[in-house]
CSV table of C-alpha atoms in Angstrom, one decimal:
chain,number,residue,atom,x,y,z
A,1,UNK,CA,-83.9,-29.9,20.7
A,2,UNK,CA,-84.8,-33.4,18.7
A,3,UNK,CA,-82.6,-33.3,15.6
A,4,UNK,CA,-85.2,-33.0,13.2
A,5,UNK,CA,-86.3,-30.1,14.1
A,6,UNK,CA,-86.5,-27.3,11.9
A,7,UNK,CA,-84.0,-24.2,13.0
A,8,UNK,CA,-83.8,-21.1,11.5
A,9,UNK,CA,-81.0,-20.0,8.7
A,10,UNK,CA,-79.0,-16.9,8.9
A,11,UNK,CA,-81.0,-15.3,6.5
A,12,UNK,CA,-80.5,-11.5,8.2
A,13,UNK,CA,-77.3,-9.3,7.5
A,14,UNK,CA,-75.2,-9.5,9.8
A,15,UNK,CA,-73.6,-6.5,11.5
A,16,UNK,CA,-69.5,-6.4,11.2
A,17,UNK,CA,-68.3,-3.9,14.1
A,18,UNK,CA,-64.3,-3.7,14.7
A,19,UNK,CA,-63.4,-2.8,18.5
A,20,UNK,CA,-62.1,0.4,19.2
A,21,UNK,CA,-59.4,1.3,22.1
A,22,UNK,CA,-61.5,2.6,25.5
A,23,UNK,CA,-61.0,6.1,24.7
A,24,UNK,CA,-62.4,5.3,20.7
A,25,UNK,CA,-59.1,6.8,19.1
A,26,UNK,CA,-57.4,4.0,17.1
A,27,UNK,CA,-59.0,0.0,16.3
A,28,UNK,CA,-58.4,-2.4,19.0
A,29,UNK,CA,-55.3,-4.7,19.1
A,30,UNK,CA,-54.3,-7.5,21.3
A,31,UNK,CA,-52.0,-10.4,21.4
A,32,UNK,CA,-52.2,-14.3,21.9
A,33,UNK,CA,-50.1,-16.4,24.7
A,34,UNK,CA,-50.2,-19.3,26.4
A,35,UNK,CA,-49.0,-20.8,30.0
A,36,UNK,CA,-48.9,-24.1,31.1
A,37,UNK,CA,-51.1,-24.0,34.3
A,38,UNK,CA,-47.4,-25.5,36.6
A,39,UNK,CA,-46.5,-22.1,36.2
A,40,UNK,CA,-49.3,-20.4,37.7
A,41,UNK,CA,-48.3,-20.3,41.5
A,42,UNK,CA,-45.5,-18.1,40.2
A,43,UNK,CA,-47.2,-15.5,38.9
A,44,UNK,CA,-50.9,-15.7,40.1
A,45,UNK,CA,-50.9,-12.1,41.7
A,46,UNK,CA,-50.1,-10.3,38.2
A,47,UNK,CA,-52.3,-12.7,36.6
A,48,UNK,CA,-55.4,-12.4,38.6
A,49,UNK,CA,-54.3,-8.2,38.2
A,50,UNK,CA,-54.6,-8.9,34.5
A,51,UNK,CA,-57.8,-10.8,34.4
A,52,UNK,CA,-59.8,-9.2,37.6
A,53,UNK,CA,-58.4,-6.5,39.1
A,54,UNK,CA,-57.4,-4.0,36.1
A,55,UNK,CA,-57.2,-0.9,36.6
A,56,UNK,CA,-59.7,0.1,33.3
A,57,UNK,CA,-62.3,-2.8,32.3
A,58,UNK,CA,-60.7,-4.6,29.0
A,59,UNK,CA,-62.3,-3.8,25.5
A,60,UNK,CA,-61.7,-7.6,25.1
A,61,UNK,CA,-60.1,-10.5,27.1
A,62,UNK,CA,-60.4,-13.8,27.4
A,63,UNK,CA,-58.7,-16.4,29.2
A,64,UNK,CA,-59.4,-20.3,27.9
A,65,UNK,CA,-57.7,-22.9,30.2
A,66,UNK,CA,-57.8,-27.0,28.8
A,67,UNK,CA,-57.4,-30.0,30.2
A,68,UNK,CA,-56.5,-28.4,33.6
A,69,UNK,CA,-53.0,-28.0,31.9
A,70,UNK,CA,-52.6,-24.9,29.3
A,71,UNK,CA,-53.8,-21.4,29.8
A,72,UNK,CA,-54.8,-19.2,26.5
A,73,UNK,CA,-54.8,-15.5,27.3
A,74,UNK,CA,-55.8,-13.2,24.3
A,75,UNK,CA,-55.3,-9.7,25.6
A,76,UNK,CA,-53.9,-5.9,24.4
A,77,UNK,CA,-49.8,-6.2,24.4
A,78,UNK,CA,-48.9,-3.9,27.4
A,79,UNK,CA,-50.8,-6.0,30.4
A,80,UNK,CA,-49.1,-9.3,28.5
A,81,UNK,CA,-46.1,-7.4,28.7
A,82,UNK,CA,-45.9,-7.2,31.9
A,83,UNK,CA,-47.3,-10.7,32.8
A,84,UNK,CA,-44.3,-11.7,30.6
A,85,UNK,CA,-42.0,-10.2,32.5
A,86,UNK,CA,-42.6,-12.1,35.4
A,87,UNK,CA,-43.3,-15.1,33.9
A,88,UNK,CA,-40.6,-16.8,31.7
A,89,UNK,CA,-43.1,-19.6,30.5
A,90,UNK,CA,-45.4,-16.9,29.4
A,91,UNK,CA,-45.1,-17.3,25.6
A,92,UNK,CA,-46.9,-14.5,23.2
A,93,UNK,CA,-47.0,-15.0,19.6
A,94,UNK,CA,-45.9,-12.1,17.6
A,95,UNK,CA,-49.1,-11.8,15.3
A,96,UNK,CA,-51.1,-8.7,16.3
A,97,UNK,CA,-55.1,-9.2,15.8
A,98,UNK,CA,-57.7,-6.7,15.7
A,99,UNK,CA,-61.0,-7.7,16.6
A,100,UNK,CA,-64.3,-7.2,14.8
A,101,UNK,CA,-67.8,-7.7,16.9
A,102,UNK,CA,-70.4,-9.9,14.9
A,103,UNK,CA,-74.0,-9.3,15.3
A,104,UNK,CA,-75.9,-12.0,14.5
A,105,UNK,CA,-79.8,-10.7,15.2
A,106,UNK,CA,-82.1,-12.2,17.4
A,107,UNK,CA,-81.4,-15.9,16.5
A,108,UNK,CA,-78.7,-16.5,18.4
A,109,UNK,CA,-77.6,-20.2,19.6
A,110,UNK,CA,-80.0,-21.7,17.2
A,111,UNK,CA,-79.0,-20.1,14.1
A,112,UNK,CA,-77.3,-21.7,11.0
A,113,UNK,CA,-74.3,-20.2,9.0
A,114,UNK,CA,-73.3,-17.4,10.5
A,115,UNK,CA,-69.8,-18.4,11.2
A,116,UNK,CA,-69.4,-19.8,7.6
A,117,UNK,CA,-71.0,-16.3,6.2
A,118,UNK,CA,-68.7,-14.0,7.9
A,119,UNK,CA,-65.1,-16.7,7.7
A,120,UNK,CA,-65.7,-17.6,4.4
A,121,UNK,CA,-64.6,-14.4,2.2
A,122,UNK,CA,-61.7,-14.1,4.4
A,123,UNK,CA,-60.5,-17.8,3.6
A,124,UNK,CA,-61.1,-17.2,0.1
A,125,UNK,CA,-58.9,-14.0,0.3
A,126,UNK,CA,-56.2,-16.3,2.3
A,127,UNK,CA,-56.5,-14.6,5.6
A,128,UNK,CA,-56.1,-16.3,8.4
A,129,UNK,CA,-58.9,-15.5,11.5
A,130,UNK,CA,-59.7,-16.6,15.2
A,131,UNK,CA,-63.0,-16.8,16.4
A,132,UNK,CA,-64.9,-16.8,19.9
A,133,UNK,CA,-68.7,-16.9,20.6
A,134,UNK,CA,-69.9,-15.7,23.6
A,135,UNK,CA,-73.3,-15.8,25.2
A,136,UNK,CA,-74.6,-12.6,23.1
A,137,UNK,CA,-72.5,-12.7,20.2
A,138,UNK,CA,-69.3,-13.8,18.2
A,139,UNK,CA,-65.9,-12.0,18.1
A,140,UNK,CA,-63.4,-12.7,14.8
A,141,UNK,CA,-59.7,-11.8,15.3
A,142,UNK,CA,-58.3,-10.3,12.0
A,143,UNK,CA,-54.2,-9.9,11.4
A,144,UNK,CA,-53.7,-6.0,12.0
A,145,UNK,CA,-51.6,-6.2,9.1
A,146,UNK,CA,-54.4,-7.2,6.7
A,147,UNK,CA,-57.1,-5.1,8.2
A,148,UNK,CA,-58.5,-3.2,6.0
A,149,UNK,CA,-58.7,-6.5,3.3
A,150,UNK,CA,-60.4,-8.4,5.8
A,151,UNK,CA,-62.5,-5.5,6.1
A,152,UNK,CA,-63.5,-5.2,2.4
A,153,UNK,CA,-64.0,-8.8,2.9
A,154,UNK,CA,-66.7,-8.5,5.4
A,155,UNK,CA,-68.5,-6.0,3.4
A,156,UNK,CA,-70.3,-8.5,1.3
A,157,UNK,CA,-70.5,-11.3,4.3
A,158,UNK,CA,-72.8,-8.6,6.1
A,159,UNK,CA,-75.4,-9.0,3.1
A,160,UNK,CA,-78.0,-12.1,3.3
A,161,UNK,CA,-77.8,-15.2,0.8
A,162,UNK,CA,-77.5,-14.4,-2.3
A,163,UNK,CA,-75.2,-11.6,-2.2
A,164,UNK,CA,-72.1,-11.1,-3.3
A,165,UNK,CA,-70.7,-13.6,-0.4
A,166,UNK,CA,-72.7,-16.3,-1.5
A,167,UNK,CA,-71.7,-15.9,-5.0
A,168,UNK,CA,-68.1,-16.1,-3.8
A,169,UNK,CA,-66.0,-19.4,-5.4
A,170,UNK,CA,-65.3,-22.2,-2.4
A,171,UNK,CA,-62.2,-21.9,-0.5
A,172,UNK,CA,-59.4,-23.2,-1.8
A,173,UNK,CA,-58.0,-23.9,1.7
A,174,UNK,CA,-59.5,-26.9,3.7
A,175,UNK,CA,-57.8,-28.0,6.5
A,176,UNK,CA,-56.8,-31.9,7.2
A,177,UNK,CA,-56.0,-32.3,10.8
A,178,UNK,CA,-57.9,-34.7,12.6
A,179,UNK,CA,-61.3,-33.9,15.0
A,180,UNK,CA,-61.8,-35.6,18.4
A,181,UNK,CA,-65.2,-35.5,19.8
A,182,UNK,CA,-65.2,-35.1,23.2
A,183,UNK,CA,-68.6,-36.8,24.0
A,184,UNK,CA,-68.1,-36.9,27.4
A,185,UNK,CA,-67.3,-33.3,28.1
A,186,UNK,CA,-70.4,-31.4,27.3
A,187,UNK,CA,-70.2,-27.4,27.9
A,188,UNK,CA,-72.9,-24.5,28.5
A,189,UNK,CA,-72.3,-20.9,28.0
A,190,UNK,CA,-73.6,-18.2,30.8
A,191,UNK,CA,-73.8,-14.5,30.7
A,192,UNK,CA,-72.7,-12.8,34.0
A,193,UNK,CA,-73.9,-9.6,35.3
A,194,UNK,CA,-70.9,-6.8,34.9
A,195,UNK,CA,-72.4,-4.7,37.4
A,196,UNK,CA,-72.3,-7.5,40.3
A,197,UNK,CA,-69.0,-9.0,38.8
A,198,UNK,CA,-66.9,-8.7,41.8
A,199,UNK,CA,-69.4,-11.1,43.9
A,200,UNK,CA,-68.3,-13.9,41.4
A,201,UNK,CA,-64.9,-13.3,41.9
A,202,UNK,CA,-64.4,-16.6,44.1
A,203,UNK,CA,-66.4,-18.7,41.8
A,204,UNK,CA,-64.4,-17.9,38.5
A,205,UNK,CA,-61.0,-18.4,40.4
A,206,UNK,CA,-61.8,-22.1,41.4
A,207,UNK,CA,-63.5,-22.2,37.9
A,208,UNK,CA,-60.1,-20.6,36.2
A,209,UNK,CA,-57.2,-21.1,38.3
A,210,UNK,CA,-57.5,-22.3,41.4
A,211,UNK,CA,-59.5,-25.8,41.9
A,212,UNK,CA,-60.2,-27.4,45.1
A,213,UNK,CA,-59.5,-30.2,45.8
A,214,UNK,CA,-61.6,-33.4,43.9
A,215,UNK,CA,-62.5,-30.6,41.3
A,216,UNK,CA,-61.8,-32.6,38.0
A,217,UNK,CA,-59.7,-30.5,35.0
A,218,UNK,CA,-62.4,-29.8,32.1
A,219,UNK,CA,-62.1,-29.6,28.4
A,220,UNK,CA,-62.9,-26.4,28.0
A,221,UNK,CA,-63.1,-23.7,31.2
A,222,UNK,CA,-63.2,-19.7,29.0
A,223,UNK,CA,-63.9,-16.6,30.3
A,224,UNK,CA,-64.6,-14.1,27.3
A,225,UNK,CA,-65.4,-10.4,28.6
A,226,UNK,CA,-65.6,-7.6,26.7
A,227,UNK,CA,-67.1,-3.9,27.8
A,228,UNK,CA,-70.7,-5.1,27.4
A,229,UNK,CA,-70.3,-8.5,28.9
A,230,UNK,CA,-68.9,-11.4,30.9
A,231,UNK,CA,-69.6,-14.9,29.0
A,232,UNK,CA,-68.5,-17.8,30.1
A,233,UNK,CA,-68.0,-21.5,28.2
A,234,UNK,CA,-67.2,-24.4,30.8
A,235,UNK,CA,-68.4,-28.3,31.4
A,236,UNK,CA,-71.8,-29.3,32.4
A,237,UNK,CA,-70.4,-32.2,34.5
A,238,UNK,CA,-68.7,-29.6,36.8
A,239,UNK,CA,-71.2,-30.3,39.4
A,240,UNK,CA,-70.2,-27.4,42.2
A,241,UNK,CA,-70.5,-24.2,38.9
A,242,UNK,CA,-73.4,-25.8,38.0
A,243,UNK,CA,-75.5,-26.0,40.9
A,244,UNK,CA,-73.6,-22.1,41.9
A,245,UNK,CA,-74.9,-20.7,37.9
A,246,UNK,CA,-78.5,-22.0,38.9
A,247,UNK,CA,-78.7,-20.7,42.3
A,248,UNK,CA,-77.4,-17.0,41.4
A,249,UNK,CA,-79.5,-14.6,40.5
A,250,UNK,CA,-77.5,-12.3,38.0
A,251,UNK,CA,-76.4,-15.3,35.9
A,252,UNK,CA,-78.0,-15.8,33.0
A,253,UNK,CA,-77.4,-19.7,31.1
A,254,UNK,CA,-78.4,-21.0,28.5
A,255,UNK,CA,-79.7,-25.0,29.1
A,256,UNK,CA,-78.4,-26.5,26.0
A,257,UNK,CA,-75.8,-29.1,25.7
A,258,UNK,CA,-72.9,-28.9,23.7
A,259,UNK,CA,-70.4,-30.7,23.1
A,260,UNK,CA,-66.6,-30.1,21.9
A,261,UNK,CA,-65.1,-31.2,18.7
A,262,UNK,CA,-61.1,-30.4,18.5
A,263,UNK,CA,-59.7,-30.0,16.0
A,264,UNK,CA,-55.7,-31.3,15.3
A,265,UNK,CA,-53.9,-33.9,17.3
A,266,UNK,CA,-51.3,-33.7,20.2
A,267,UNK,CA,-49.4,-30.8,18.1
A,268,UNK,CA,-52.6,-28.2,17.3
A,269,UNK,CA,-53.2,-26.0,14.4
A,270,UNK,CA,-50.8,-22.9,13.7
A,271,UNK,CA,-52.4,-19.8,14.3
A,272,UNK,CA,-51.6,-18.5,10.7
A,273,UNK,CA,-53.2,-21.5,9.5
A,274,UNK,CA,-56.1,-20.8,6.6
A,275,UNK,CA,-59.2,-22.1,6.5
A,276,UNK,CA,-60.0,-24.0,9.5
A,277,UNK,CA,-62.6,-22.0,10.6
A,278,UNK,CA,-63.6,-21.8,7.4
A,279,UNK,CA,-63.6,-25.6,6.8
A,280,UNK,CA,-65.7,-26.2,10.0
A,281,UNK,CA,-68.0,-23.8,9.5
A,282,UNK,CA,-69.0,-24.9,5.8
A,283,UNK,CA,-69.5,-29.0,6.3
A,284,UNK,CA,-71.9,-28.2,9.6
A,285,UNK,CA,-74.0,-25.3,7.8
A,286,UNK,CA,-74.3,-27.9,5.2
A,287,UNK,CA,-75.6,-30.1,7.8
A,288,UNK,CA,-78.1,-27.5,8.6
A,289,UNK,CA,-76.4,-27.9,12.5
A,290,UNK,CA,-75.6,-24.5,14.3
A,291,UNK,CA,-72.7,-24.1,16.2
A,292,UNK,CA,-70.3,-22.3,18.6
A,293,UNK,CA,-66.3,-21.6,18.1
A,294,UNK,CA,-63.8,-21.2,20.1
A,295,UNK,CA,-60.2,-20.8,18.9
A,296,UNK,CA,-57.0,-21.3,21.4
A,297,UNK,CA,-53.4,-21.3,20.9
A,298,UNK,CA,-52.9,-24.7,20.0
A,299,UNK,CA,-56.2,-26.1,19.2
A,300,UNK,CA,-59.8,-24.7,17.8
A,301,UNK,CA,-63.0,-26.5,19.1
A,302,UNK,CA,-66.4,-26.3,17.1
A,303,UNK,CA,-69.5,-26.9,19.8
A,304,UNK,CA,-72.5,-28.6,18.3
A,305,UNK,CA,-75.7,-29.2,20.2
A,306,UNK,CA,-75.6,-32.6,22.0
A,307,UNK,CA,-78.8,-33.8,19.8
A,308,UNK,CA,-76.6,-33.1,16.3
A,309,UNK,CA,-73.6,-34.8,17.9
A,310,UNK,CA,-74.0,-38.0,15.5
A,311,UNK,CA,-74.7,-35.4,12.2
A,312,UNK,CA,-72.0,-33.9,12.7
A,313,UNK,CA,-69.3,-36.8,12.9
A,314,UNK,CA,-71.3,-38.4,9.9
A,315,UNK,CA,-71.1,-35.0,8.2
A,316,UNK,CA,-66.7,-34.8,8.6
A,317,UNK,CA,-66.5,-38.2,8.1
A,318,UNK,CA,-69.0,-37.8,4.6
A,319,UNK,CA,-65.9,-34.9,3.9
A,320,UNK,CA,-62.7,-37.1,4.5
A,321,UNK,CA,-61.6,-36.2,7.8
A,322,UNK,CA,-60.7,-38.8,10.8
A,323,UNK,CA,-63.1,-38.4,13.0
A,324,UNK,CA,-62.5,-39.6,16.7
A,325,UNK,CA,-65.1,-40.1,19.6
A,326,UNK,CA,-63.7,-39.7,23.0
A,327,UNK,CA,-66.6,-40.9,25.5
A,328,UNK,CA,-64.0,-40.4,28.8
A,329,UNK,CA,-64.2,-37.7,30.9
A,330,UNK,CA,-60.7,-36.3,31.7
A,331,UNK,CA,-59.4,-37.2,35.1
């Protein structure tokens, strides 16, 4: 799509729904870890028990692998647990999150603001949130502790522009680490099937955790999948997925290019950190550029549409931040 083109704004409410446990009795928590991916030989058997062979389909899981080198699992506490207990490099953090589903209507990938809309509120009541957008929808993590704040929070972000959200006074937290944009590592999102899932099974293991050989590491390889869906985020220039997502016939993709801004340098962003989805959210919606999130243990990344790529450098550089373009591909 031409950047000039006129998209639509989130103009809709949009519907706030927390997850539930799988037999609907108490909110839904899970827990965030990470794994360098040296360790996986170690423990691939539990690991590919946690991610495809689970006894009872997960309320929410996803696994986000970067570089080729660090694995982010968010998942509930017992089947991390057990991974941990296996694997010493396992580390969890000791926040618990619940999550909260965010319907966004039928505008989907090309709406504007409905990240800012729903983070917003809760960086202006200091709460820290992670975020993940899938191919139908976004997911925000809320601290279990602050649950039922964050929840008033999201009570006005549901209204449309001009509510009481939009009223709200700006953040006081803005983040300052630097942004890299990874030019040459454009991603796509796909939708598979849940009802044919195990037939992928081979594909998301080379995609996840178990390259062949000449298979390059990718900036971003996520597997989000709740009980309605499996989405998928991974690189365009991954030539054996792409050519395997356009010849299957349960896969649904989405065309579009988009391209990976991280955010903070070799050390990340804390996970209690306020206001970095927040801050990225605002200066793109004031760009009128729509976006994707993904937030990891160490680092966040913002997806913008390849054709707003130079808007949205000009637009964090316009707010003060170092902005970086990294036109190599990672080998």
């Amino acid at each position: 799509m031409p950047a000039t083109a006129s998209r639509p704004i989130a103009t809709a409410p949009l519907s706030v729904e927390p997850l539930e446990t799988a037999d609907g009795s108490e909110p839904l928590v899970v827990r965030i870890a990470t794994l360098p991916t040296a360790a996986l030989p170690g423990c691939m058997y539990h690991l590919l028990e946690l991610v495809f062979f689970a006894q009872a389909e997960p309320q929410f899981l996803s696994v986000s692998v970067l570089d080729g080198s660090t694995l982010t699992l968010i998942a509930e506490a017992e089947p991390l647990d057990a991974l941990a207990a296996v694997t010493p490099e396992l580390q969890i953090d000791v926040i618990q999150w619940n999550v909260v589903r965010v319907g966004e209507g039928s505008l989907g990938f090309e709406s504007i603001g409905v990240v800012e809309r729903l983070v917003q509120p809760l960086a202006n009541a200091s709460i820290p949130v992670l975020y993940l957008s899938t191919y139908s929808t976004d997911y925000c993590l809320l601290p279990c502790e602050r649950r039922e704040e964050a929840l008033d929070c999201l009570l006005p972000s549901a209204l449309p522009p001009g509510g009481d959200a939009a009223a709200a006074p700006p953040s006081p937290h803005t983040h300052t680490h630097p942004l890299t944009v990874l030019d040459a590592a454009p991603s796509h999102v796909v939708r598979l099937d849940k009802r044919h899932r195990q037939r992928h099974t081979g594909a998301l293991l080379r995609l996840l955790f178990m390259p062949q050989r000449g298979d390059s590491p990718q900036a971003i390889a996520s597997l989000t999948e709740t009980a309605d869906e499996i989405s998928l985020m991974s690189g365009m220039n991954t030539v054996w997925w792409e050519e395997y997502v356009r010849s299957a016939e349960d896969v649904q993709h989405d065309s579009q290019e988009w391209v990976p801004i991280r955010v903070g340098g070799a050390d990340g962003t804390p996970l209690s950190e306020i206001g970095v989805v927040a801050t990225q959210a605002k200066i793109l919606a004031d760009a009128d550029i729509s976006i994707l999130y993904l937030s990891t243990f160490f680092s966040d990344f913002t997806l913008v549409q390849r054709a707003d790529v130079d808007r949205a450098a000009a637009a964090f550089e316009e707010a003060g931040f170092e902005c970086m373009r990294q036109s190599q591909s990672i080998d």
